[in-house]
Coordinates of C-alpha atoms in Angstrom, one line a residue:
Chain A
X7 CA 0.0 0.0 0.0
X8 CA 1.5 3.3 -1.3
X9 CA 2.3 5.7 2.0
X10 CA 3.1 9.2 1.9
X11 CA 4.4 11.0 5.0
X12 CA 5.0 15.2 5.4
X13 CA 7.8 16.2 7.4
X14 CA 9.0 19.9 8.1
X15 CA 9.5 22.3 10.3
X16 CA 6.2 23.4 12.4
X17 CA 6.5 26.5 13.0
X18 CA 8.2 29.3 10.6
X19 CA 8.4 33.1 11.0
X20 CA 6.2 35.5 9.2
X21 CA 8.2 36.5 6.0
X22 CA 10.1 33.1 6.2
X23 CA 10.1 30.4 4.0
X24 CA 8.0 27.2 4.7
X25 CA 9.7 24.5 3.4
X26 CA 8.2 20.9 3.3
X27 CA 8.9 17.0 2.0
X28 CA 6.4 14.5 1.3
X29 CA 8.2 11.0 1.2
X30 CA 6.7 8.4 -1.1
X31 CA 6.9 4.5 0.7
X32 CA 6.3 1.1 -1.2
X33 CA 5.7 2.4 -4.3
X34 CA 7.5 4.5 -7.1
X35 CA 7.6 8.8 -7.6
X36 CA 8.1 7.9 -10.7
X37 CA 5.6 5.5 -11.6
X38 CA 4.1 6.1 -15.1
X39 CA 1.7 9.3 -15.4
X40 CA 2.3 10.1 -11.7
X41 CA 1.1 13.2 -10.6
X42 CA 1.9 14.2 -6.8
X43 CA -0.4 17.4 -5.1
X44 CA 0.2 19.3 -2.4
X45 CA -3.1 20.5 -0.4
X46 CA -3.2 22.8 2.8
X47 CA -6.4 23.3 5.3
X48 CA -6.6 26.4 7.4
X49 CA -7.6 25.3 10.9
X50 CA -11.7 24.7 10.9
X51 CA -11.9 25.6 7.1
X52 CA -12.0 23.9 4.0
X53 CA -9.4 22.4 1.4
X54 CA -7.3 24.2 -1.0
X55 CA -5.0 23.1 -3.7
X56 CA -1.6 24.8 -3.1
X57 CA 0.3 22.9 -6.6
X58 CA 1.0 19.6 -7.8
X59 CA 4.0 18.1 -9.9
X60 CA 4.9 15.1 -12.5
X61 CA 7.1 13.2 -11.7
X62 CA 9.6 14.2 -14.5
X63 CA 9.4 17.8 -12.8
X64 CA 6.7 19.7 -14.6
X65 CA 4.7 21.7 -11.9
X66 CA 1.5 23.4 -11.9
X67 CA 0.2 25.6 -9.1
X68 CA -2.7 27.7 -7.7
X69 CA -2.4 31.5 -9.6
X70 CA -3.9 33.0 -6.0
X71 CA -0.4 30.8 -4.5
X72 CA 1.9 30.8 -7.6
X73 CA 4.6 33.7 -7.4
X74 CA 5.2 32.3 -3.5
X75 CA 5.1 28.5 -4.3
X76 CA 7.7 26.4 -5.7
X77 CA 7.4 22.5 -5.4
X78 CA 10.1 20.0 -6.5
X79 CA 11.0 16.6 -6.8
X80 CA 13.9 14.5 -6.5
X81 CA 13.5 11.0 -7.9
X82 CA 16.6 9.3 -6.5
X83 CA 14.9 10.2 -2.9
X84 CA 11.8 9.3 -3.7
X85 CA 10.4 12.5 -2.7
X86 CA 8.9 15.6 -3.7
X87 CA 8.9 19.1 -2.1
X88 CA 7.4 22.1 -1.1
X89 CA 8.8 25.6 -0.5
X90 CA 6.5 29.0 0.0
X91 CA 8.2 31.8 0.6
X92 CA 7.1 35.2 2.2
X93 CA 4.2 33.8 4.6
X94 CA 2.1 35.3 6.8
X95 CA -0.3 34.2 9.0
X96 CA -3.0 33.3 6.6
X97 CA -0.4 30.7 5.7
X98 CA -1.1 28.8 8.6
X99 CA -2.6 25.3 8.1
X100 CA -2.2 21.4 8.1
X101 CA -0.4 20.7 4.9
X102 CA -0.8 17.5 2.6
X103 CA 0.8 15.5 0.4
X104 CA -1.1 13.4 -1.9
X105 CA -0.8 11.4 -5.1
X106 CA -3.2 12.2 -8.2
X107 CA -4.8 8.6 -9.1
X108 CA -3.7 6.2 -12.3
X109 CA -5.2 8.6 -14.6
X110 CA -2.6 11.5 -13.5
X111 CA -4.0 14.9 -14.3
X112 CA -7.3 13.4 -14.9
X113 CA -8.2 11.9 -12.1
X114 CA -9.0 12.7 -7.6
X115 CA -6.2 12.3 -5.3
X116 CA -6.3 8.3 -3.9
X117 CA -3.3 8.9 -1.6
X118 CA -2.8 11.3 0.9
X119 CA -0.8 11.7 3.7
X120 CA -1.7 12.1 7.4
X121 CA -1.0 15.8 6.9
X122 CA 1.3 18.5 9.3
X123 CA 0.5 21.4 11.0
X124 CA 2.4 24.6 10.1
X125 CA 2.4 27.7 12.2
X126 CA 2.9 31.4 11.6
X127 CA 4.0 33.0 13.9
X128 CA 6.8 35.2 15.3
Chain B
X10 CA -11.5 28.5 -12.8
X11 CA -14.0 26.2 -11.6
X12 CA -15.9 27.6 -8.6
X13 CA -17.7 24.4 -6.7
X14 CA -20.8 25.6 -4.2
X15 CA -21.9 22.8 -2.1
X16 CA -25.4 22.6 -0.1
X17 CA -26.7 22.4 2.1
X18 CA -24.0 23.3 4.9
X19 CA -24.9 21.1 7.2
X20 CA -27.1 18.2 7.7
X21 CA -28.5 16.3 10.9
X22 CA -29.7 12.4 10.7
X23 CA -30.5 9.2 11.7
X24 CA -28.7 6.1 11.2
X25 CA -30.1 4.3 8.4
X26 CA -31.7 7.3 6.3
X27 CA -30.8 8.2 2.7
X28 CA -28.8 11.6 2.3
X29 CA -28.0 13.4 -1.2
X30 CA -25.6 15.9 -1.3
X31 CA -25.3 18.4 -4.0
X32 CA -22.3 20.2 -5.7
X33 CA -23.1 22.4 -8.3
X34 CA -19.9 24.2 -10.5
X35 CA -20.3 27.6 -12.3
X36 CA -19.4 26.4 -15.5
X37 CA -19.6 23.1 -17.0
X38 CA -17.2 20.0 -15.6
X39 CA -15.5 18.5 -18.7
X40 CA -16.0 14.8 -19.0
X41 CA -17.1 15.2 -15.8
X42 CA -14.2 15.3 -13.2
X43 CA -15.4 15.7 -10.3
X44 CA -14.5 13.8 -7.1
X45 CA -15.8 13.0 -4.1
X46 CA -13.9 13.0 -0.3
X47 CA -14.8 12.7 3.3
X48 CA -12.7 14.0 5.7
X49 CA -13.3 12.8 9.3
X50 CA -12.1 15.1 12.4
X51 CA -7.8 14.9 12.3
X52 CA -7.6 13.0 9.5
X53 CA -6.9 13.0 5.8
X54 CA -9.6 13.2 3.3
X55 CA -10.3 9.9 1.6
X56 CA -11.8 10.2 -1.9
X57 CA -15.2 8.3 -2.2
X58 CA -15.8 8.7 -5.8
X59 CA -13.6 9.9 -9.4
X60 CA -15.3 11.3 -12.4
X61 CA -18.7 11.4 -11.0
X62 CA -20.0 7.6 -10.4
X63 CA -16.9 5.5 -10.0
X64 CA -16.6 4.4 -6.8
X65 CA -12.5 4.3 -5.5
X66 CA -11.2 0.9 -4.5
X67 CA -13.2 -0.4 -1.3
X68 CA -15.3 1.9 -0.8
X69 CA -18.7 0.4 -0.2
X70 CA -21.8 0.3 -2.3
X71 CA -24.0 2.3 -0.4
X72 CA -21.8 5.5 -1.2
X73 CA -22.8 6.5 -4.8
X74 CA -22.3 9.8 -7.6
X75 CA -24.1 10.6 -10.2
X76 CA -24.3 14.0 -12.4
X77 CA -23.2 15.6 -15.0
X78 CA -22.5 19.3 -16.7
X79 CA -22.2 21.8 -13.5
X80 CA -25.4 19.5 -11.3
X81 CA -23.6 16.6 -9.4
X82 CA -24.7 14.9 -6.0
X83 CA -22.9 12.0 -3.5
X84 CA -26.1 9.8 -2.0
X85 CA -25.2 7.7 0.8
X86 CA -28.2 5.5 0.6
X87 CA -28.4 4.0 4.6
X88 CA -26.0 6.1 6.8
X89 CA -24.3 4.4 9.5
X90 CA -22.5 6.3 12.6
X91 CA -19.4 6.1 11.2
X92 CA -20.3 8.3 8.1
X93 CA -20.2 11.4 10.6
X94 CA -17.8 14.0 8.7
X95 CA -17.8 16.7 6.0
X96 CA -17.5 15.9 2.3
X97 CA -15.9 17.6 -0.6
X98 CA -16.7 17.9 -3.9
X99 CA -13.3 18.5 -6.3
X100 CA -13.0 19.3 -9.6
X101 CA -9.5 18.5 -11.4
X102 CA -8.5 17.9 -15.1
X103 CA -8.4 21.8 -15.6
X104 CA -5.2 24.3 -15.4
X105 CA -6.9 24.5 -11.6
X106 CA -7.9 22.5 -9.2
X107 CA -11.0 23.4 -6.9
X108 CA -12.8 22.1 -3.7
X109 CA -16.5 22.6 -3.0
X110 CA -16.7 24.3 1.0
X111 CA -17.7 21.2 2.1
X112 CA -21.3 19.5 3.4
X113 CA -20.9 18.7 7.2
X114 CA -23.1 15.3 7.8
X115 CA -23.9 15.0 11.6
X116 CA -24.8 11.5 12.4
X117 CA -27.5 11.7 15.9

């Protein structure tokens, strides 16, 4: 069973960067037409995509989150990444990792990972 | 962009009743991409359903999609207990990906 697991620091200084991994277990990055997402939930709100990335390195993100968001992956590790710089409070949330399903772009996320909280704060 | 509204916010119901949820988009889905997750309190979503009426691998028969165009709804035809949580609505497949503010489903 494919796991996925976020790890990070949990709290980061407004104007910081948040930088995060998600590390992929018993199973490939680089399976054929994978797509891997990252998703964030304010505290007692809703979801919202923050980006995603194929596992050859294309990336796609959110245009509200683009010019902050960069995500990454490194193959050899078996991980992909997540950095978003110049945050504020309204950055604060439980952050996801997930895997788009085995139709890639076209298709829900079928993996995710248990999530981490990030704080803003000084 | 795709902007999913769900209704109604929040429901309240006895085990064993049929609930339909509804997620409406403001322009049409193509080929009808939309997903379905429930997200219990501290933990991950889990998706429920992929473009509209598939059911994801063991999820049981009693969840079901249907829909099409920008009109799609999740009916859970006899809830049990453990179907307390909030469920999402997601479209994907565009250049952005969008989540539905969620139906909260309060089992009594």
């Amino acid at each position: 069973q494919l796991q996925l697991q976020e790890s990070g620091p949990g709290l980061v200084k407004p104007s910081e960067t948040l930088s995060l991994t998600c590390t992929v277990s018993a199973g490939s990055i680089s399976s054929s037409n994978s797509y891997w997402g990252w998703i964030r939930q304010p505290p007692g709100q809703g979801l919202e995509w923050v980006g995603s990335i194929y596992y050859s390195g294309s990336s796609y993100y959110n245009p509200s989150l683009k010019s902050r968001v960069t995500i990454s992956v490194d193959t050899s590790k078996n991980q992909f990444s997540l950095k978003l710089n110049s945050v504020t409070a309204a950055d604060t949330a439980v952050y996801y990792c997930a895997r788009h399903g085995t139709s890639g772009w076209y298709d829900g996320f079928d993996y995710w990972g248990r999530g981490t909280l990030v704080t803003v704060s000084s | 962009e795709i902007v999913l509204t769900q209704s109604p916010g929040t429901l309240s119901l006895s085990p064993g009743e049929r609930v339909t949820l509804s997620c409406r988009a403001s322009q049409s889905v193509s080929s009808n991409y939309l997903a379905w997750y429930q997200q219990k309190p501290g933990q991950a979503p889990r998706l429920l359903i992929y473009d509209a009426s598939s059911r994801a691998a063991g999820i049981p028969d009693r969840f079901s999609g249907s829909g099409s165009g920008t009109d799609f709804s999740l009916t859970i035809s006899r809830l049990e207990p453990e179907d307390s949580a909030v469920f999402y609505c997601q479209h994907y497949g565009g250049s952005v990906l969008t989540f539905g503010p969620g139906t909260t489903v309060d089992i009594k």
